[in-house]
Coordinates of C-alpha atoms in Angstrom, one line a residue:
M168 CA 0.0 0.0 0.0
E169 CA 2.9 2.4 0.7
Q170 CA 4.3 1.8 -2.8
E171 CA 0.9 2.9 -4.2
L172 CA 1.7 6.4 -3.0
Y173 CA 4.3 6.6 -5.8
S174 CA 1.9 5.6 -8.5
K175 CA 1.4 9.2 -9.5
E176 CA 5.1 9.4 -10.5
R177 CA 4.8 6.4 -12.8
S178 CA 3.6 6.6 -16.4
A179 CA 0.1 5.4 -17.2
S180 CA 1.5 2.5 -19.3
L181 CA 3.7 1.3 -16.5
D182 CA 0.8 1.4 -14.1
L183 CA -1.2 -0.6 -16.6
L184 CA 1.5 -3.2 -16.9
L185 CA 1.8 -3.5 -13.1
R186 CA -2.0 -4.0 -12.8
F187 CA -1.9 -6.6 -15.6
Q188 CA 1.0 -8.4 -13.9
R189 CA -0.9 -8.5 -10.6
L190 CA -4.0 -9.8 -12.4
L191 CA -2.0 -12.7 -13.8
V192 CA -0.6 -13.6 -10.4
S193 CA -4.0 -13.4 -8.8
K194 CA -5.5 -15.7 -11.3
L195 CA -2.7 -18.3 -10.6
Y196 CA -2.8 -17.7 -6.9
P197 CA -6.5 -17.3 -5.9
A198 CA -7.1 -16.0 -2.4
D199 CA -10.0 -18.4 -1.8
C200 CA -7.8 -21.4 -2.4
V201 CA -5.1 -20.7 0.2
G202 CA -4.0 -24.0 1.8
Q203 CA -5.4 -26.0 -1.1
V204 CA -3.5 -27.3 -4.1
P205 CA -5.3 -26.3 -7.3
N206 CA -5.4 -28.6 -10.3
A207 CA -2.0 -28.0 -12.0
Y208 CA -3.4 -29.1 -15.4
S209 CA -6.6 -27.1 -15.5
P210 CA -7.1 -25.6 -19.0
D211 CA -7.8 -22.2 -17.4
L212 CA -4.7 -22.2 -15.3
L213 CA -2.5 -23.5 -18.1
G214 CA -3.9 -20.7 -20.3
V215 CA -3.0 -18.0 -17.7
G216 CA 0.4 -19.7 -17.1
S217 CA 1.1 -19.5 -20.9
L218 CA 0.1 -15.8 -20.8
L219 CA 2.5 -15.3 -17.9
K220 CA 5.3 -16.9 -19.8
K221 CA 4.7 -14.6 -22.8
Y222 CA 4.5 -11.6 -20.5
T223 CA 7.7 -12.6 -18.8
A224 CA 9.5 -13.2 -22.1
L225 CA 8.6 -9.7 -23.3
L226 CA 9.7 -8.2 -20.0
C227 CA 13.0 -10.1 -19.9
T228 CA 13.7 -9.0 -23.5
H229 CA 13.3 -5.4 -22.6
I230 CA 15.4 -5.8 -19.5
S231 CA 18.1 -7.7 -21.4
D232 CA 18.3 -4.7 -23.8
I233 CA 18.4 -2.1 -21.0
L234 CA 20.9 -3.6 -18.5
P235 CA 23.9 -3.9 -20.8
V236 CA 23.5 -0.2 -21.8
A237 CA 23.0 0.7 -18.1
T238 CA 26.1 -1.3 -17.2
S239 CA 28.3 0.4 -19.8
I240 CA 27.3 3.8 -18.6
A241 CA 27.5 3.0 -14.9
C242 CA 31.0 1.7 -15.1
T243 CA 32.3 5.2 -15.8
S244 CA 32.2 6.4 -12.2
H245 CA 30.3 6.1 -9.0
R246 CA 28.3 9.2 -9.8
H247 CA 27.3 7.6 -13.1
F248 CA 26.3 4.4 -11.3
A249 CA 24.1 6.4 -8.9
E250 CA 22.4 8.3 -11.8
V251 CA 21.8 5.1 -13.8
S252 CA 20.5 3.3 -10.7
C253 CA 17.8 6.0 -10.3
V254 CA 16.8 5.6 -13.9
V255 CA 16.7 1.8 -13.7
D256 CA 14.8 1.9 -10.5
G257 CA 12.0 3.8 -12.2
D258 CA 12.0 1.6 -15.2
L259 CA 10.4 -1.8 -15.7
T260 CA 13.5 -3.3 -14.2
G261 CA 13.0 -1.6 -10.8
I262 CA 9.2 -1.7 -10.6
L263 CA 7.9 -4.8 -12.4
L264 CA 10.8 -7.2 -12.1
P265 CA 11.2 -7.3 -8.2
E266 CA 7.5 -7.9 -7.7
L267 CA 7.3 -10.5 -10.5
V268 CA 10.2 -12.5 -9.0
V269 CA 8.6 -12.5 -5.5
S270 CA 5.3 -13.5 -7.0
I271 CA 6.7 -16.4 -9.0
V272 CA 8.5 -17.7 -5.9
L273 CA 5.1 -17.7 -4.1
L274 CA 3.5 -19.4 -7.0
L275 CA 6.2 -22.0 -7.1
S276 CA 5.6 -22.8 -3.4
K277 CA 1.8 -22.9 -4.1
N278 CA 1.9 -25.1 -7.2
A279 CA 5.3 -26.2 -8.5
G280 CA 3.9 -28.4 -11.3
L281 CA 1.9 -25.5 -12.8
M282 CA 4.9 -23.2 -12.8
Q283 CA 7.0 -25.8 -14.5
E284 CA 4.4 -26.2 -17.1
A285 CA 4.3 -22.4 -17.6
G286 CA 8.1 -22.2 -18.1
A287 CA 8.5 -18.6 -16.9
I288 CA 11.3 -19.4 -14.4
P289 CA 14.1 -20.2 -17.0
L290 CA 13.3 -16.8 -18.7
L291 CA 14.1 -15.0 -15.4
A292 CA 17.2 -17.1 -14.9
G293 CA 18.5 -15.6 -18.1
L294 CA 18.7 -12.2 -16.5
L295 CA 21.0 -13.3 -13.7
E296 CA 24.2 -12.6 -15.7
H297 CA 23.0 -9.1 -16.7
L298 CA 21.9 -8.2 -13.1
D299 CA 25.1 -9.6 -11.7
R300 CA 27.3 -7.5 -13.9
F301 CA 25.4 -4.3 -13.0
N302 CA 25.4 -5.0 -9.3
H303 CA 29.1 -5.7 -9.3
L304 CA 29.6 -2.0 -10.2
A305 CA 28.0 -0.9 -6.9
P306 CA 30.3 1.0 -4.6
G307 CA 31.3 -1.1 -1.5
K308 CA 30.3 -4.3 -3.2
E309 CA 33.2 -6.3 -1.8
R310 CA 32.7 -5.0 1.7
D311 CA 29.0 -6.0 1.5
D312 CA 29.8 -9.4 0.2
N313 CA 32.3 -10.0 3.0
E314 CA 29.7 -8.9 5.6
D315 CA 27.1 -11.2 4.2
L316 CA 29.3 -14.2 4.0
A317 CA 31.6 -13.8 7.0
W318 CA 29.5 -15.0 9.8
P319 CA 31.2 -14.1 13.1
G320 CA 33.2 -17.0 14.5
I321 CA 32.5 -19.3 11.6
M322 CA 33.5 -17.9 8.2
G323 CA 35.4 -14.7 9.3
S324 CA 38.8 -16.2 8.9
F325 CA 38.2 -17.0 5.2
F326 CA 37.9 -13.3 4.4
T327 CA 40.7 -11.9 6.6
G328 CA 43.6 -13.9 5.0
Q329 CA 44.2 -15.8 8.3
S330 CA 42.9 -19.2 7.3
C331 CA 46.2 -20.5 5.9
R332 CA 48.2 -19.2 8.9
N333 CA 45.7 -20.8 11.3
N334 CA 46.1 -24.1 9.6
E335 CA 49.8 -24.0 10.5
E336 CA 49.1 -23.2 14.2
V337 CA 46.7 -26.1 14.9
T338 CA 47.1 -27.2 18.6
L339 CA 46.9 -30.9 19.4
I340 CA 44.7 -31.5 22.5
R341 CA 44.9 -34.9 24.2
K342 CA 41.9 -36.6 25.7
A343 CA 43.3 -36.1 29.2
D344 CA 43.7 -32.3 28.6
L345 CA 40.1 -32.1 27.5
E346 CA 38.9 -34.0 30.6
N347 CA 41.0 -31.9 33.0
H348 CA 39.7 -28.7 31.3
N349 CA 36.1 -29.7 31.8
K350 CA 36.7 -30.8 35.4
D351 CA 37.9 -27.2 36.1
G352 CA 34.6 -25.8 34.9
G353 CA 35.3 -25.5 31.2
F354 CA 33.1 -26.9 28.4
W355 CA 35.1 -28.4 25.6
T356 CA 33.5 -31.0 23.2
V357 CA 34.8 -33.0 20.3
I358 CA 33.0 -33.1 16.9
D359 CA 34.6 -34.9 14.0
G360 CA 38.0 -34.9 15.6
K361 CA 38.0 -31.2 16.4
V362 CA 37.7 -29.5 19.8
Y363 CA 35.1 -26.8 20.3
D364 CA 34.7 -24.5 23.3
I365 CA 31.0 -24.1 23.8
K366 CA 31.2 -22.6 27.3
D367 CA 29.7 -19.3 26.1
F368 CA 27.0 -21.0 24.1
Q369 CA 26.0 -23.1 27.2
T370 CA 24.9 -20.0 29.1
Q371 CA 22.8 -18.8 26.1
S372 CA 21.3 -22.2 25.1
L373 CA 17.7 -22.8 25.8
T374 CA 18.1 -26.6 25.7
G375 CA 19.9 -27.0 29.0
S376 CA 23.3 -28.4 29.9
S377 CA 22.2 -32.0 29.9
I378 CA 21.5 -32.1 26.1
L379 CA 24.8 -30.3 25.4

């Protein structure tokens, strides 16, 4: 509903396409059948699914033409990237595509067989390379990737260049050392031949010490 406030800034044709897209989705995901599995091979549904495929093909063709041009301009500088991003955000790529992707994911969870029959998903997959090239031009991309992938305490060493050095400093812990450490109030455990200190996790765990 909040996004509808911006409808006045969109062109009439873009509004019409958005309404048509939502109409297709609503026909494939009827509100009165939530929790039920519709007939994946119903002629009516297959007809709407075929129409969704044609619509998706036309949309993907437009986006496939737009993104390479946008990428070539955006790679000039960060300022160019910001300007191009604003243009793309107001185009079909920024308005229709995100909602279409989310809708198809919901439709896939509702009736995977019907979506496979419709064949719209492979068309969207063809955009991944274009989108990836454009997104890689975003300022701070590497930092964002590292923050997304480097989970604290698990994957952080892979992105700090410490993994190789840590492998050379592996400490061998004997069974007696582990038992003595735990007798002194520690909480070491062995999983697949590696020793883990789960003392801090013990205080936060809701399962209790007996399960740990």
